[in-house]
PDB file of C-alpha atoms in Angstrom:
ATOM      1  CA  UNK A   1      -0.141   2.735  -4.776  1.00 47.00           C
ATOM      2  CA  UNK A   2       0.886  -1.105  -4.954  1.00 50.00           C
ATOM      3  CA  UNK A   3       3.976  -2.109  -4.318  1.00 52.00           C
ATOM      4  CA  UNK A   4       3.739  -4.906  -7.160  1.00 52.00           C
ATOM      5  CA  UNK A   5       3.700  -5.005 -10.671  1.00 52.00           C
ATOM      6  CA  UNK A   6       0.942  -6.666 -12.379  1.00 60.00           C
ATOM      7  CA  UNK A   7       2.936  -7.505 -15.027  1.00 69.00           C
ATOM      8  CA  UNK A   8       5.974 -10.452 -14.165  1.00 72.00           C
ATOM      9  CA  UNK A   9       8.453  -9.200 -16.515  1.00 72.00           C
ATOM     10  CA  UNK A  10       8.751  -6.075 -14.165  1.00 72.00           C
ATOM     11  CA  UNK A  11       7.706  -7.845 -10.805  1.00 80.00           C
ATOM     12  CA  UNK A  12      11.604  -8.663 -10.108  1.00 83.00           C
ATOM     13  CA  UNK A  13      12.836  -5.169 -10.509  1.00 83.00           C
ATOM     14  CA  UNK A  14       9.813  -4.290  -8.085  1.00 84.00           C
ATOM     15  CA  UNK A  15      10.881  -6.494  -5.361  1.00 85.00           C
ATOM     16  CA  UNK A  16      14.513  -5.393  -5.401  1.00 85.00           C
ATOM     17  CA  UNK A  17      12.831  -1.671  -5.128  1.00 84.00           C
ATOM     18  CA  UNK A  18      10.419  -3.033  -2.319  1.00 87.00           C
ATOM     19  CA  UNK A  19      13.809  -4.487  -0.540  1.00 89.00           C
ATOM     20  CA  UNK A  20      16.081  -1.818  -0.249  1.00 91.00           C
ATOM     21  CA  UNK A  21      14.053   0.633  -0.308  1.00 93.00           C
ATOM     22  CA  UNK A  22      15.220   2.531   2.695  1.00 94.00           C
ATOM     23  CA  UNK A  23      18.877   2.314   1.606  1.00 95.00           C
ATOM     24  CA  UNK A  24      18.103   3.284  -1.867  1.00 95.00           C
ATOM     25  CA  UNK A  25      16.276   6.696  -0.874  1.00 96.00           C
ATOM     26  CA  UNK A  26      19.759   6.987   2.107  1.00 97.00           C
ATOM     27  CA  UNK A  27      22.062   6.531  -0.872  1.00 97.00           C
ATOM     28  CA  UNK A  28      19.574   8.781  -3.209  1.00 96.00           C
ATOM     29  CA  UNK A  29      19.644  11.282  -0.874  1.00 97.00           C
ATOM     30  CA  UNK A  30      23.099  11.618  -0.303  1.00 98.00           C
ATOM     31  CA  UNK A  31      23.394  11.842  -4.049  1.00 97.00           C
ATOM     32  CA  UNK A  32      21.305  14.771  -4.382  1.00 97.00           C
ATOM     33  CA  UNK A  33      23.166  17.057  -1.321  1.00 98.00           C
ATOM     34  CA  UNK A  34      26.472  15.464  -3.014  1.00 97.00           C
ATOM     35  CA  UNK A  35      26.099  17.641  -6.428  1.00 96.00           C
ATOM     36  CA  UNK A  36      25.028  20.801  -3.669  1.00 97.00           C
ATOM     37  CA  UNK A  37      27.997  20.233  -1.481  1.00 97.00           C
ATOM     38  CA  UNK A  38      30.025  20.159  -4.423  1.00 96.00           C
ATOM     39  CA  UNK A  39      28.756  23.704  -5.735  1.00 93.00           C
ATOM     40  CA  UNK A  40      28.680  25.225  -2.346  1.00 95.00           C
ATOM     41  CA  UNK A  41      32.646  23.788  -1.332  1.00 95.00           C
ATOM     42  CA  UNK A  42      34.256  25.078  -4.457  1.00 93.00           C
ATOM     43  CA  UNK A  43      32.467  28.593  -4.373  1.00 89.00           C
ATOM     44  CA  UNK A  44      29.215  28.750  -5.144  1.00 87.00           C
ATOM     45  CA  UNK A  45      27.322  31.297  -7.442  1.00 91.00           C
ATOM     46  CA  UNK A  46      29.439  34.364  -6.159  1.00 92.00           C
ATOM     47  CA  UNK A  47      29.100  37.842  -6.153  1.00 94.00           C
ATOM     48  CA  UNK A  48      30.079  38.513  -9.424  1.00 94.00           C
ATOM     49  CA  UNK A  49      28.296  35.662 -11.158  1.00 91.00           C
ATOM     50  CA  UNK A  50      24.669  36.837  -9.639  1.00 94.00           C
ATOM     51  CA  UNK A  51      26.180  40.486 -10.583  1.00 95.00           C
ATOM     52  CA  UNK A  52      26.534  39.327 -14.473  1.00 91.00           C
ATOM     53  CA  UNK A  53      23.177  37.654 -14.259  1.00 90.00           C
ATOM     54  CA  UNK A  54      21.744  41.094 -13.394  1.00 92.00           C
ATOM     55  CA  UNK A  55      20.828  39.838  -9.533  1.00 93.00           C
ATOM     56  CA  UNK A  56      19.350  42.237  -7.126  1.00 93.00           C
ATOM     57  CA  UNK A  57      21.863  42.504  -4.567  1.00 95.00           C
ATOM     58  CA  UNK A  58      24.209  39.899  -6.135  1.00 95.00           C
ATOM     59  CA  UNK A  59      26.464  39.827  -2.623  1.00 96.00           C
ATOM     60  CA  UNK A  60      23.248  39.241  -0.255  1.00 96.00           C
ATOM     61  CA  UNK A  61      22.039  36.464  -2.905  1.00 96.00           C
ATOM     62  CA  UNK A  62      25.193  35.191  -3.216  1.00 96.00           C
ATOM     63  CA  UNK A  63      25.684  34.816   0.600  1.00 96.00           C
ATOM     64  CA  UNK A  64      21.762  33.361   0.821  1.00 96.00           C
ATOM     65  CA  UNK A  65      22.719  30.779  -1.969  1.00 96.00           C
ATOM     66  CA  UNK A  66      25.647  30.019   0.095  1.00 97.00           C
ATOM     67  CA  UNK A  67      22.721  29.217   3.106  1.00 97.00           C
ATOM     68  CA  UNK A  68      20.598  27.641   1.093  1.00 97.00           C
ATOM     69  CA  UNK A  69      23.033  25.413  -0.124  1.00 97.00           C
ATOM     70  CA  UNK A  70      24.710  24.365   3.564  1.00 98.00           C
ATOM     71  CA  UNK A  71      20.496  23.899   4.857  1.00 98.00           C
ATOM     72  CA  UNK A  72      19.818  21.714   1.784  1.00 98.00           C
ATOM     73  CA  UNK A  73      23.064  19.559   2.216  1.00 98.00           C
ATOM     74  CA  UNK A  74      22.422  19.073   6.517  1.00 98.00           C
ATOM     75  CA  UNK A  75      18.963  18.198   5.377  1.00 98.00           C
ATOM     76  CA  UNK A  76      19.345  15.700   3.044  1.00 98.00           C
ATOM     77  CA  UNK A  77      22.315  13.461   4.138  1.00 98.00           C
ATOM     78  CA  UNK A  78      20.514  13.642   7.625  1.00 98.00           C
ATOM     79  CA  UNK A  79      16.977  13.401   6.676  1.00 97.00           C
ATOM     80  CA  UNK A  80      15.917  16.162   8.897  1.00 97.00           C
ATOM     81  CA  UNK A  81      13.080  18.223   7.372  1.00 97.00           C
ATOM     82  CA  UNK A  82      13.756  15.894   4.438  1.00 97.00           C
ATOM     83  CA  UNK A  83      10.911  17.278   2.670  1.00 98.00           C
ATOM     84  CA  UNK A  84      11.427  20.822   3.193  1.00 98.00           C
ATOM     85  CA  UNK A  85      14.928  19.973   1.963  1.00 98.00           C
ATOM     86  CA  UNK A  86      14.014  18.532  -0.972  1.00 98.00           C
ATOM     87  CA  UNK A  87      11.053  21.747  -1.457  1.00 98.00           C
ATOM     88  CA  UNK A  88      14.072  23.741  -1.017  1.00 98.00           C
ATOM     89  CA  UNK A  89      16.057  22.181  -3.280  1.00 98.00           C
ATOM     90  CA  UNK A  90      13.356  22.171  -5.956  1.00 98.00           C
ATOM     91  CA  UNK A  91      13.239  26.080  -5.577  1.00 97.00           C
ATOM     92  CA  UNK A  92      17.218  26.711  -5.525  1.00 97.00           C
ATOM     93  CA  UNK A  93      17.682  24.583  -8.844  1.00 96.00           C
ATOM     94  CA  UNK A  94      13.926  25.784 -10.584  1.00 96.00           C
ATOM     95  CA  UNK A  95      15.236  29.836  -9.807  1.00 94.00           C
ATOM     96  CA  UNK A  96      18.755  28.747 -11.481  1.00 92.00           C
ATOM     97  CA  UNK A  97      17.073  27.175 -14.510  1.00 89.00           C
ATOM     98  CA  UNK A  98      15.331  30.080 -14.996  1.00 91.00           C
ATOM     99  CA  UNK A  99      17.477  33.026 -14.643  1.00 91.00           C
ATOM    100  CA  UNK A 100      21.146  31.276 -14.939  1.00 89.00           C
ATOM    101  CA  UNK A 101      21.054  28.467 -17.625  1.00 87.00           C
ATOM    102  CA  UNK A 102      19.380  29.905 -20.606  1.00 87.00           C
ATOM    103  CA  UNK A 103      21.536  28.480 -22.402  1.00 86.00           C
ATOM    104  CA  UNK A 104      20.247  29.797 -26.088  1.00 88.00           C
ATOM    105  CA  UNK A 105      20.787  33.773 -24.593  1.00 87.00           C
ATOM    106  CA  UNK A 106      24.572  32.833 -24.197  1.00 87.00           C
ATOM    107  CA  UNK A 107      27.261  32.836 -26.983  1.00 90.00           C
ATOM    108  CA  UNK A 108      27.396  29.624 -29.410  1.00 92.00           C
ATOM    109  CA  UNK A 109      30.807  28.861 -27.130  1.00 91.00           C
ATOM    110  CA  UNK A 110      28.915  28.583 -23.646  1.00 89.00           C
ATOM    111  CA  UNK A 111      25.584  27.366 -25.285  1.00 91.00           C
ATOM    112  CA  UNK A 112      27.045  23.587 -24.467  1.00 92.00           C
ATOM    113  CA  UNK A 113      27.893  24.367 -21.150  1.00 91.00           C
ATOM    114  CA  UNK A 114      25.151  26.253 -19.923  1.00 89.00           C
ATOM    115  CA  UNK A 115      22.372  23.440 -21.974  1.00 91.00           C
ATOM    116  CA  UNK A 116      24.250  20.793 -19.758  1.00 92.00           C
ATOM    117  CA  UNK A 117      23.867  22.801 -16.133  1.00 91.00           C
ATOM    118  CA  UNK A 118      19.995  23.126 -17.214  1.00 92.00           C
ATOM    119  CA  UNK A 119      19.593  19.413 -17.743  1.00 94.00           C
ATOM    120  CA  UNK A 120      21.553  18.678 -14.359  1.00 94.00           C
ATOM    121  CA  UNK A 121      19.333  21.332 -12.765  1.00 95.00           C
ATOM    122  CA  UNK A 122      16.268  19.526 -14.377  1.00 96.00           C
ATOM    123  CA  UNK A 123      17.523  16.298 -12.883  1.00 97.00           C
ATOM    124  CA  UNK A 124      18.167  17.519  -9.741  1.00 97.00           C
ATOM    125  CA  UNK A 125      14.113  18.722  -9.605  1.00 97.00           C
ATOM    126  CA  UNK A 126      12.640  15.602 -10.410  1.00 97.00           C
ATOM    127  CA  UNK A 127      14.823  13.661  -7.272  1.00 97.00           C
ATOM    128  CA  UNK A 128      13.706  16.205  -5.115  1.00 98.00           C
ATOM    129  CA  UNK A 129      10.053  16.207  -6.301  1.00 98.00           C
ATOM    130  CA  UNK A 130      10.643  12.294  -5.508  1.00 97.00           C
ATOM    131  CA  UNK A 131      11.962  13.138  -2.126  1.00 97.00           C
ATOM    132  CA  UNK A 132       9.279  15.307  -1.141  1.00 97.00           C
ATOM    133  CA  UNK A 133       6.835  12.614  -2.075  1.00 97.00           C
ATOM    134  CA  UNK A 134       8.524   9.439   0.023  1.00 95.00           C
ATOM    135  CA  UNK A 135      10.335  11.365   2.357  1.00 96.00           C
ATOM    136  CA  UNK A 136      13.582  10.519   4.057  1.00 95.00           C
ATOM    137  CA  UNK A 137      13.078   6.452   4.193  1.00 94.00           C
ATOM    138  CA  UNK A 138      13.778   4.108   7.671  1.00 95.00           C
ATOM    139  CA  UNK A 139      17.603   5.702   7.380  1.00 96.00           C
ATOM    140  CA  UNK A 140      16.470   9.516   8.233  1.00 96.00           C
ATOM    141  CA  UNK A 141      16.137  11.685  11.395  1.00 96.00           C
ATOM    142  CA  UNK A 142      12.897  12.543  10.453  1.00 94.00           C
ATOM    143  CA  UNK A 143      11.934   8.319  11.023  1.00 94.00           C
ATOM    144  CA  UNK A 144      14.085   8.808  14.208  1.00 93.00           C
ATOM    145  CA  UNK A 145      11.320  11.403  15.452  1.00 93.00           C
ATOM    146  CA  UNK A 146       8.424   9.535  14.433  1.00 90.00           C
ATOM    147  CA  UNK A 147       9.132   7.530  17.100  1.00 75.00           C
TER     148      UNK A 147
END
């Protein structure tokens, strides 16, 4: 894959990509755990949530989202394993979009609501299918091992 467009109307916005490209997947990464730390400080799915949802063993999921959540966070603002976290990430947000944010089986009051959390969760799925593919960047533990 080149680096350069072919095309000079888009060969500025590839050198600025090019240039900071390390900082831009350190800053894209921290993003990404950002909107998991922020689910997993204030709660996370709890017991009762999963329960609703008709979870099998709603307080062992909920305490395994909890884990997920903390692994996926250490993970991607360190960039250790930054490709498992961002596989692991893919899987935590693709098993909420489809058993928590089906947004047309809930009441016309939480359709809105639940429509938005799917296209976050959709978001969040294509930046970690991105992650898995560059990896971590220069600004990662995982570059720190390479050696």
């Amino acid at each position: 894959m080149a680096d350069r467009s072919s095309h000079s109307l888009l060969s500025c916005a590839d050198g600025v990509a090019v240039g900071m490209r390390d900082g831009l997947l350190l800053i894209g990464r921290v993003l990404i755990a950002a909107v998991f730390l922020m689910t997993v400080w204030t709660g996370g799915p709890s017991t009762d949530y999963l329960k609703s949802l008709n979870y099998i063993a709603p307080d062992y999921m909920s305490m395994l989202a909890h884990v997920v959540e903390w692994i996926i966070v250490v993970s991607l603002i360190l960039g250790i394993g930054t490709r498992y976290g961002a596989s692991l990430a893919l899987a935590f947000v693709v098993l909420a979009f489809v058993t928590a944010h089906l947004y047309w089986e809930y009441p016309q009051a939480a359709q809105t609501l639940q429509y938005v959390l799917l296209s976050k969760d959709l978001a969040i799925a294509g930046g970690a299918l991105l992650l898995f593919v560059t990896g971590g960047g220069r600004f990662s533990v995982d570059e720190k091992l390479k050696g």
